[in-house]
PDB file of C-alpha atoms in Angstrom:
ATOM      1  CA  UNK X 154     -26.347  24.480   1.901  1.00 50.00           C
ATOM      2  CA  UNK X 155     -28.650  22.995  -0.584  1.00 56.00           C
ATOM      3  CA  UNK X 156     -28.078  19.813  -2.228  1.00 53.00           C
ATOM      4  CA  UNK X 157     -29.801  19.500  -5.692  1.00 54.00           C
ATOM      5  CA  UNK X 158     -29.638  15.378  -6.136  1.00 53.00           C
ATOM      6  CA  UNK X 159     -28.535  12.404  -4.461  1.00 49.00           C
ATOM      7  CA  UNK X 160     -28.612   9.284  -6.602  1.00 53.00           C
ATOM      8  CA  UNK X 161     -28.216   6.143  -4.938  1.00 54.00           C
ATOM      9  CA  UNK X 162     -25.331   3.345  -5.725  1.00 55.00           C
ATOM     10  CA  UNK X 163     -24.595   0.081  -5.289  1.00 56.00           C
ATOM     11  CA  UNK X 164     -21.874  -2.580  -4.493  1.00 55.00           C
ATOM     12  CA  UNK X 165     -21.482  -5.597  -5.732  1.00 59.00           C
ATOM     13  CA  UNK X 166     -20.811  -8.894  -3.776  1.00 59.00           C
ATOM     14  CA  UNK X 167     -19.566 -12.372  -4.142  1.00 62.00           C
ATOM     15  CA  UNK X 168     -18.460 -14.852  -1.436  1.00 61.00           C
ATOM     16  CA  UNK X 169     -15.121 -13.177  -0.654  1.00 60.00           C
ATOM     17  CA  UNK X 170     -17.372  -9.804   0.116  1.00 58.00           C
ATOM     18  CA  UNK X 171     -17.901  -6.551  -2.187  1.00 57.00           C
ATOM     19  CA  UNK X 172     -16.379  -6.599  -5.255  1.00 56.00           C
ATOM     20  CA  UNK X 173     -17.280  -3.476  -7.125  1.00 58.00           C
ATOM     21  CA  UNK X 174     -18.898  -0.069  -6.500  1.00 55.00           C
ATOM     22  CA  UNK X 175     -21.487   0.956  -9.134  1.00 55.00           C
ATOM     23  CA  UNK X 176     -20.901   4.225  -8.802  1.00 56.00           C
ATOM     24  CA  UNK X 177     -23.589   5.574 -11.418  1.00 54.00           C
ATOM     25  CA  UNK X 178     -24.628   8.327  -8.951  1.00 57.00           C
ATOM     26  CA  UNK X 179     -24.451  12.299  -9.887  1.00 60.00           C
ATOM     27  CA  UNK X 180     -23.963  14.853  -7.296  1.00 59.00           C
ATOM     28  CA  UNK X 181     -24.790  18.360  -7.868  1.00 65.00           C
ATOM     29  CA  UNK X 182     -23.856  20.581  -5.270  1.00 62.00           C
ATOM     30  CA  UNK X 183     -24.215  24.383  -5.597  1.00 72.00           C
ATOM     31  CA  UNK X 184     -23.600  26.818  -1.941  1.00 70.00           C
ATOM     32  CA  UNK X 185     -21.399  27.130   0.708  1.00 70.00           C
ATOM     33  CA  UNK X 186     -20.217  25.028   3.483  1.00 66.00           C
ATOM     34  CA  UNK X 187     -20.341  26.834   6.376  1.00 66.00           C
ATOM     35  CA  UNK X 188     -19.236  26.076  10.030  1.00 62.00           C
ATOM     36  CA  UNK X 189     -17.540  22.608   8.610  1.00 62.00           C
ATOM     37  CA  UNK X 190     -13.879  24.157  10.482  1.00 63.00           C
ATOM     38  CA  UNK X 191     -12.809  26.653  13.712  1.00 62.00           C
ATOM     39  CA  UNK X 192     -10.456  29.007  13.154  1.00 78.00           C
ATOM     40  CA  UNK X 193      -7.833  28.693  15.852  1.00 90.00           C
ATOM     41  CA  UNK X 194      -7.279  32.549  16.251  1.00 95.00           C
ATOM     42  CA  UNK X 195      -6.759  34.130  17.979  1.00 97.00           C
ATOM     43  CA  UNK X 196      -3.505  32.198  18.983  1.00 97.00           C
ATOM     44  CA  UNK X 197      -0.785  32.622  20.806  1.00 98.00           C
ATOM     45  CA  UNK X 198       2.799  31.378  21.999  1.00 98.00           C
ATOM     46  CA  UNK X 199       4.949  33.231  24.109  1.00 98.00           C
ATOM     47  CA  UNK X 200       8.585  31.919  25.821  1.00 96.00           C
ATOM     48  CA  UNK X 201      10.537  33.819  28.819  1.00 92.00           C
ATOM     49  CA  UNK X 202      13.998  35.410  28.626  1.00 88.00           C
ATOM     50  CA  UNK X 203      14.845  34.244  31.764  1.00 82.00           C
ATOM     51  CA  UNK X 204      13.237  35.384  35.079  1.00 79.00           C
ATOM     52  CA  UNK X 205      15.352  35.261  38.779  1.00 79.00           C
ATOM     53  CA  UNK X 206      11.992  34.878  41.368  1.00 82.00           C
ATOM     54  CA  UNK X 207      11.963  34.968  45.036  1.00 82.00           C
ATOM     55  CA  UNK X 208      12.129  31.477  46.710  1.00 82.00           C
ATOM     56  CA  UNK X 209       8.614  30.387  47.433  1.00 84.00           C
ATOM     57  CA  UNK X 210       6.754  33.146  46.040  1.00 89.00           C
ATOM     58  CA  UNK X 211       4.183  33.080  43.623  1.00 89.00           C
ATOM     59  CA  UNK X 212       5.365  35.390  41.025  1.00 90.00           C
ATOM     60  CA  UNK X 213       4.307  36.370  37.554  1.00 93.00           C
ATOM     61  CA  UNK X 214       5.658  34.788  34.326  1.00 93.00           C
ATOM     62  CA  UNK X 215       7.475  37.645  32.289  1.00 93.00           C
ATOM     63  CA  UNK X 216       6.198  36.128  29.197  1.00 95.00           C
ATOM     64  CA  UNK X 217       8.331  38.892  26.838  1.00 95.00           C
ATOM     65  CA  UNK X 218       9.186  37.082  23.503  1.00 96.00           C
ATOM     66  CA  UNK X 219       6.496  36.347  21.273  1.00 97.00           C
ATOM     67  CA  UNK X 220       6.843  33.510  18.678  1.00 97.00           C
ATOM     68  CA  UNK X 221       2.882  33.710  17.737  1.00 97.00           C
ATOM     69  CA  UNK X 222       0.644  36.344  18.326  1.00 98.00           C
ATOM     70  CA  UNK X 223      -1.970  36.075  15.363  1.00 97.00           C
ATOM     71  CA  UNK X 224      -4.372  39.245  16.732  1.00 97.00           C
ATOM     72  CA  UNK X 225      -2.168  40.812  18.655  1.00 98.00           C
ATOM     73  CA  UNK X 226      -3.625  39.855  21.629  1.00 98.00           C
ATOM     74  CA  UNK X 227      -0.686  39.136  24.017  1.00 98.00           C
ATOM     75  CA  UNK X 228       1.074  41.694  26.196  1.00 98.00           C
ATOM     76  CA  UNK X 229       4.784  40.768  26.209  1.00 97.00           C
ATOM     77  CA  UNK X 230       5.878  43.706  27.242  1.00 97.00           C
ATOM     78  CA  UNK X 231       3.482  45.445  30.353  1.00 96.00           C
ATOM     79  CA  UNK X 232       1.447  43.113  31.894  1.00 97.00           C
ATOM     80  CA  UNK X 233       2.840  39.555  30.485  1.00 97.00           C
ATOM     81  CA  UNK X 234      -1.100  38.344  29.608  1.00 98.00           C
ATOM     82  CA  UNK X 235      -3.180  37.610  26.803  1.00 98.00           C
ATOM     83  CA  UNK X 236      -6.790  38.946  26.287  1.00 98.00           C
ATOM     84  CA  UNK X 237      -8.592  37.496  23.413  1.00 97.00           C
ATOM     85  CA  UNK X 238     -11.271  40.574  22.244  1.00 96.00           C
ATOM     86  CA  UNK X 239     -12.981  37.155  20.969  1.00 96.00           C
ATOM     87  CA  UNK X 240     -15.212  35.188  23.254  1.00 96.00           C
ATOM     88  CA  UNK X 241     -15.180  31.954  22.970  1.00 96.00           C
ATOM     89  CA  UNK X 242     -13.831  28.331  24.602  1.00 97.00           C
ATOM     90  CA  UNK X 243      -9.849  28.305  24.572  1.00 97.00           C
ATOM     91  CA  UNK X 244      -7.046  25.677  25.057  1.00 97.00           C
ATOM     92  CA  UNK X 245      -4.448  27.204  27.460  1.00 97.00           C
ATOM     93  CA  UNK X 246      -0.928  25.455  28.220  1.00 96.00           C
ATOM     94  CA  UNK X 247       2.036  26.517  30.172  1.00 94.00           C
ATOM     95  CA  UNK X 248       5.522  25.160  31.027  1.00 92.00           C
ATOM     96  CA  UNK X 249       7.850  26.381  33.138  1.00 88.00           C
ATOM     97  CA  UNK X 250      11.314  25.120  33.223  1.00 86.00           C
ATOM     98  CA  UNK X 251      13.234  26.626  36.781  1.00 82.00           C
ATOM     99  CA  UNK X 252      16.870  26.321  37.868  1.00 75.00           C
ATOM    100  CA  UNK X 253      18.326  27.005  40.833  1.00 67.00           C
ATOM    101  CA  UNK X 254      21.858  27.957  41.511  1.00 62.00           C
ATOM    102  CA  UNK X 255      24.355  25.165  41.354  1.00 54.00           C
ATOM    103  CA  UNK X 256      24.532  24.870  44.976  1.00 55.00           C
ATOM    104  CA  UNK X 257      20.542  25.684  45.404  1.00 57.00           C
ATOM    105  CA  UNK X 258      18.601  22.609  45.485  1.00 73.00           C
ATOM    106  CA  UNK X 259      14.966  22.443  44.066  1.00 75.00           C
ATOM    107  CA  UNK X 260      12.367  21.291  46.686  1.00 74.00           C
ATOM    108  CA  UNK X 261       8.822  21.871  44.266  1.00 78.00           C
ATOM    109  CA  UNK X 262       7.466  23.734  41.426  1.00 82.00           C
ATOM    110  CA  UNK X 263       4.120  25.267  41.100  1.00 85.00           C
ATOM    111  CA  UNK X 264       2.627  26.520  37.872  1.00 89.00           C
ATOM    112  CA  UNK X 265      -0.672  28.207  37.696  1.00 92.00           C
ATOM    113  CA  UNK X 266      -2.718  29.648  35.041  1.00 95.00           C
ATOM    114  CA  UNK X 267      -4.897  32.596  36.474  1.00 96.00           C
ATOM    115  CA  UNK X 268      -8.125  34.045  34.471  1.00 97.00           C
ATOM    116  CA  UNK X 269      -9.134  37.484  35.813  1.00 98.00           C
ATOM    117  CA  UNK X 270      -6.707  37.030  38.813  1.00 96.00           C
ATOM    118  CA  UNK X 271      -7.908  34.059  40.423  1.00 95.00           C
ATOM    119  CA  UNK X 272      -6.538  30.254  39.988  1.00 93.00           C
ATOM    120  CA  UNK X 273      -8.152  28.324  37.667  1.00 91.00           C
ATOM    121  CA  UNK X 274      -9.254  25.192  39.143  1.00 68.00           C
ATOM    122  CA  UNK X 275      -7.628  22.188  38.148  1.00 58.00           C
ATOM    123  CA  UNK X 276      -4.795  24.538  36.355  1.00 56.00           C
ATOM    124  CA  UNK X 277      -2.368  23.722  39.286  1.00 59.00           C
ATOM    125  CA  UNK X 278       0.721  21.519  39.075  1.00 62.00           C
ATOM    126  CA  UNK X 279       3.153  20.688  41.859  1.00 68.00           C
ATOM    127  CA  UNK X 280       6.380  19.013  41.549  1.00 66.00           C
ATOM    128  CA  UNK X 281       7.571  17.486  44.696  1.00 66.00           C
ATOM    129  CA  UNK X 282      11.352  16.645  44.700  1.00 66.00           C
ATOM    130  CA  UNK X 283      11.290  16.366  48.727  1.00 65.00           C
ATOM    131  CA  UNK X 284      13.145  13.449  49.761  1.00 65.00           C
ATOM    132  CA  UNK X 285      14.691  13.035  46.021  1.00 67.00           C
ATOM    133  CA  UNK X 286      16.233  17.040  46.016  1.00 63.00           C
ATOM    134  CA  UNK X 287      16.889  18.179  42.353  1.00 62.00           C
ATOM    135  CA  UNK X 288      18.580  21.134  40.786  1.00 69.00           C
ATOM    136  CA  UNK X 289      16.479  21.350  38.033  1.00 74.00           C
ATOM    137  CA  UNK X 290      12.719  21.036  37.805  1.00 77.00           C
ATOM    138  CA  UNK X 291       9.979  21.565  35.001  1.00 83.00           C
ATOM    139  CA  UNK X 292       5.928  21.932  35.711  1.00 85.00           C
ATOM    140  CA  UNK X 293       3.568  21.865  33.105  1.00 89.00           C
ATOM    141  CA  UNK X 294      -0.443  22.641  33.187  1.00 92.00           C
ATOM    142  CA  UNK X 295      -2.982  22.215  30.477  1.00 94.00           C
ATOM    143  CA  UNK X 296      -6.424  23.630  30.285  1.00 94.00           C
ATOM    144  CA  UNK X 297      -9.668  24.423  28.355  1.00 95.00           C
ATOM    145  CA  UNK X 298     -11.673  27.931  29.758  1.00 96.00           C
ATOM    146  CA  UNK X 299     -14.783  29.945  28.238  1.00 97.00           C
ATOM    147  CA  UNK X 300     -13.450  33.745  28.122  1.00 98.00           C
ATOM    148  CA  UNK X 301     -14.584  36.794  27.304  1.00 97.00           C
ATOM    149  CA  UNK X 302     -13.863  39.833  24.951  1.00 97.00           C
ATOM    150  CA  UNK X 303     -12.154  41.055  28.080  1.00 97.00           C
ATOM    151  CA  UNK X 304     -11.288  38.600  30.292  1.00 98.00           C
ATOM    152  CA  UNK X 305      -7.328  37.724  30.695  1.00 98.00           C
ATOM    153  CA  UNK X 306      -5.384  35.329  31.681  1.00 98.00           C
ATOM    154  CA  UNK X 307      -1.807  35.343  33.426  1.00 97.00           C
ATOM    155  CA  UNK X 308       1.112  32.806  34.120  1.00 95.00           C
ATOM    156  CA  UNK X 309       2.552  32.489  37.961  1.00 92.00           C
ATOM    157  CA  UNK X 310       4.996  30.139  39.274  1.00 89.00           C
ATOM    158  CA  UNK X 311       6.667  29.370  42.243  1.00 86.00           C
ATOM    159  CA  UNK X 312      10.155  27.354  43.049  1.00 83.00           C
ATOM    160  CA  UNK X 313      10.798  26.383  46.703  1.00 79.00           C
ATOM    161  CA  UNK X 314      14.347  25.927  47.114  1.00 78.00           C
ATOM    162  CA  UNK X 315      16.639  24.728  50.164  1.00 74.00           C
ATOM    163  CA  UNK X 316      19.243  27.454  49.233  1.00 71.00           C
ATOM    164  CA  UNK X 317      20.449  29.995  46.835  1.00 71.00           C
ATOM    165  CA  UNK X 318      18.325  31.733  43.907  1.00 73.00           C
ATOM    166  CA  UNK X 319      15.500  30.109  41.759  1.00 73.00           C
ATOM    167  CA  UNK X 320      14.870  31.577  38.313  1.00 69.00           C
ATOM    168  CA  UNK X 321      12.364  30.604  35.212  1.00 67.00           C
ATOM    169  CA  UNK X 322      14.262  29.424  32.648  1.00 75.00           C
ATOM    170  CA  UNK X 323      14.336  30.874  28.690  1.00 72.00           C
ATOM    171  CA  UNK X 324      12.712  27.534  27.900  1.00 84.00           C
ATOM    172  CA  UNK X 325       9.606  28.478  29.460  1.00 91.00           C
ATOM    173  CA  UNK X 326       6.961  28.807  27.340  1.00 94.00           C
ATOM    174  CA  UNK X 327       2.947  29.453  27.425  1.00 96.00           C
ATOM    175  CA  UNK X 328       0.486  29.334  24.591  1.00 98.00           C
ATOM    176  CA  UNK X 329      -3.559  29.069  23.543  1.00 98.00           C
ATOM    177  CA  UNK X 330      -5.750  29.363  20.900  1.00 97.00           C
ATOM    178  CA  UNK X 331      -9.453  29.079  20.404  1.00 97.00           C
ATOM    179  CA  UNK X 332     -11.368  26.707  20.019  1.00 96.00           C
ATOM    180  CA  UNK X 333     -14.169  27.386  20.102  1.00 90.00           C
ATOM    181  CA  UNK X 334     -17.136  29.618  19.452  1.00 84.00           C
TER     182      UNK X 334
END
């Protein structure tokens, strides 16, 4: 970017403070801006149909209906994960909304976003209801991870009930975009 003149200006004052702006300057600019914005791609957001799960078990989001997918970078129908083919710093976010039967109670929720596999750190979040039983419970985990071309990451959650059948609701819902470079 090249900037041909500046020209300076000045404002004039009385007691209350500045009263006009001599604005006599003249700006020629001729170039490109670059790097001034990110592009948020690629980007993402994904809900679930509706998942049953096995009580207690840490079990992979079925991510299957894609409301955003700007690079076609989300499997919603194999392996439920996104893989950006862009390196880079992304925000990742995931909420998972679980039921239980009516005469199931909900004891906790656990929601974890995996990269590669493996737990991210800090990605965890456990809802407690022990002592104050629900039937309904929602867990929701926010983070920011560097990936690579190939790296992936995953959804897994887990419902500890006192009886009956836990499932992820059709509310639940992941998404992420970069960034940054």
């Amino acid at each position: 970017m090249a900037i041909s003149k500046v020209k300076s200006a000045s404002i004039t004052t009385d007691a209350v403070g500045p009263t006009q702006l001599n604005e006599a300057s003249n700006y020629a600019f001729t170039g490109t801006v670059t790097g001034a914005g990110v592009s948020a791609t690629p980007a993402f957001n994904v809900r679930n149909s509706g998942t049953t799960v096995s009580d207690n078990v840490d079990t992979k989001v079925a991510f299957d209906n894609e409301i955003l997918d700007t690079d076609n970078t989300f499997d919603s129908s194999t392996n439920y994960r996104f893989t950006p083919a862009v390196a880079g710093k992304y925000f990742i976010t995931c909420t998972l909304y679980s039921d239980a039967s009516a005469e199931s109670i909900i004891r906790s929720i656990n929601v974890t976003i995996r990269k590669n596999g493996t737990a991210i750190t800090g990605a965890r979040a456990i809802t407690d209801f022990r002592g104050n039983n629900g039937v309904g419970a929602c867990g929701t985990v926010s983070t920011i991870v560097t990936l690579d071309t190939d790296d992936y990451i995953e959804f897994y959650g887990k419902v500890d009930v006192s009886s009956g059948t836990p499932y992820h609701k059709e509310q639940s819902h992941a998404a992420g975009f970069k960034i940054i470079d």
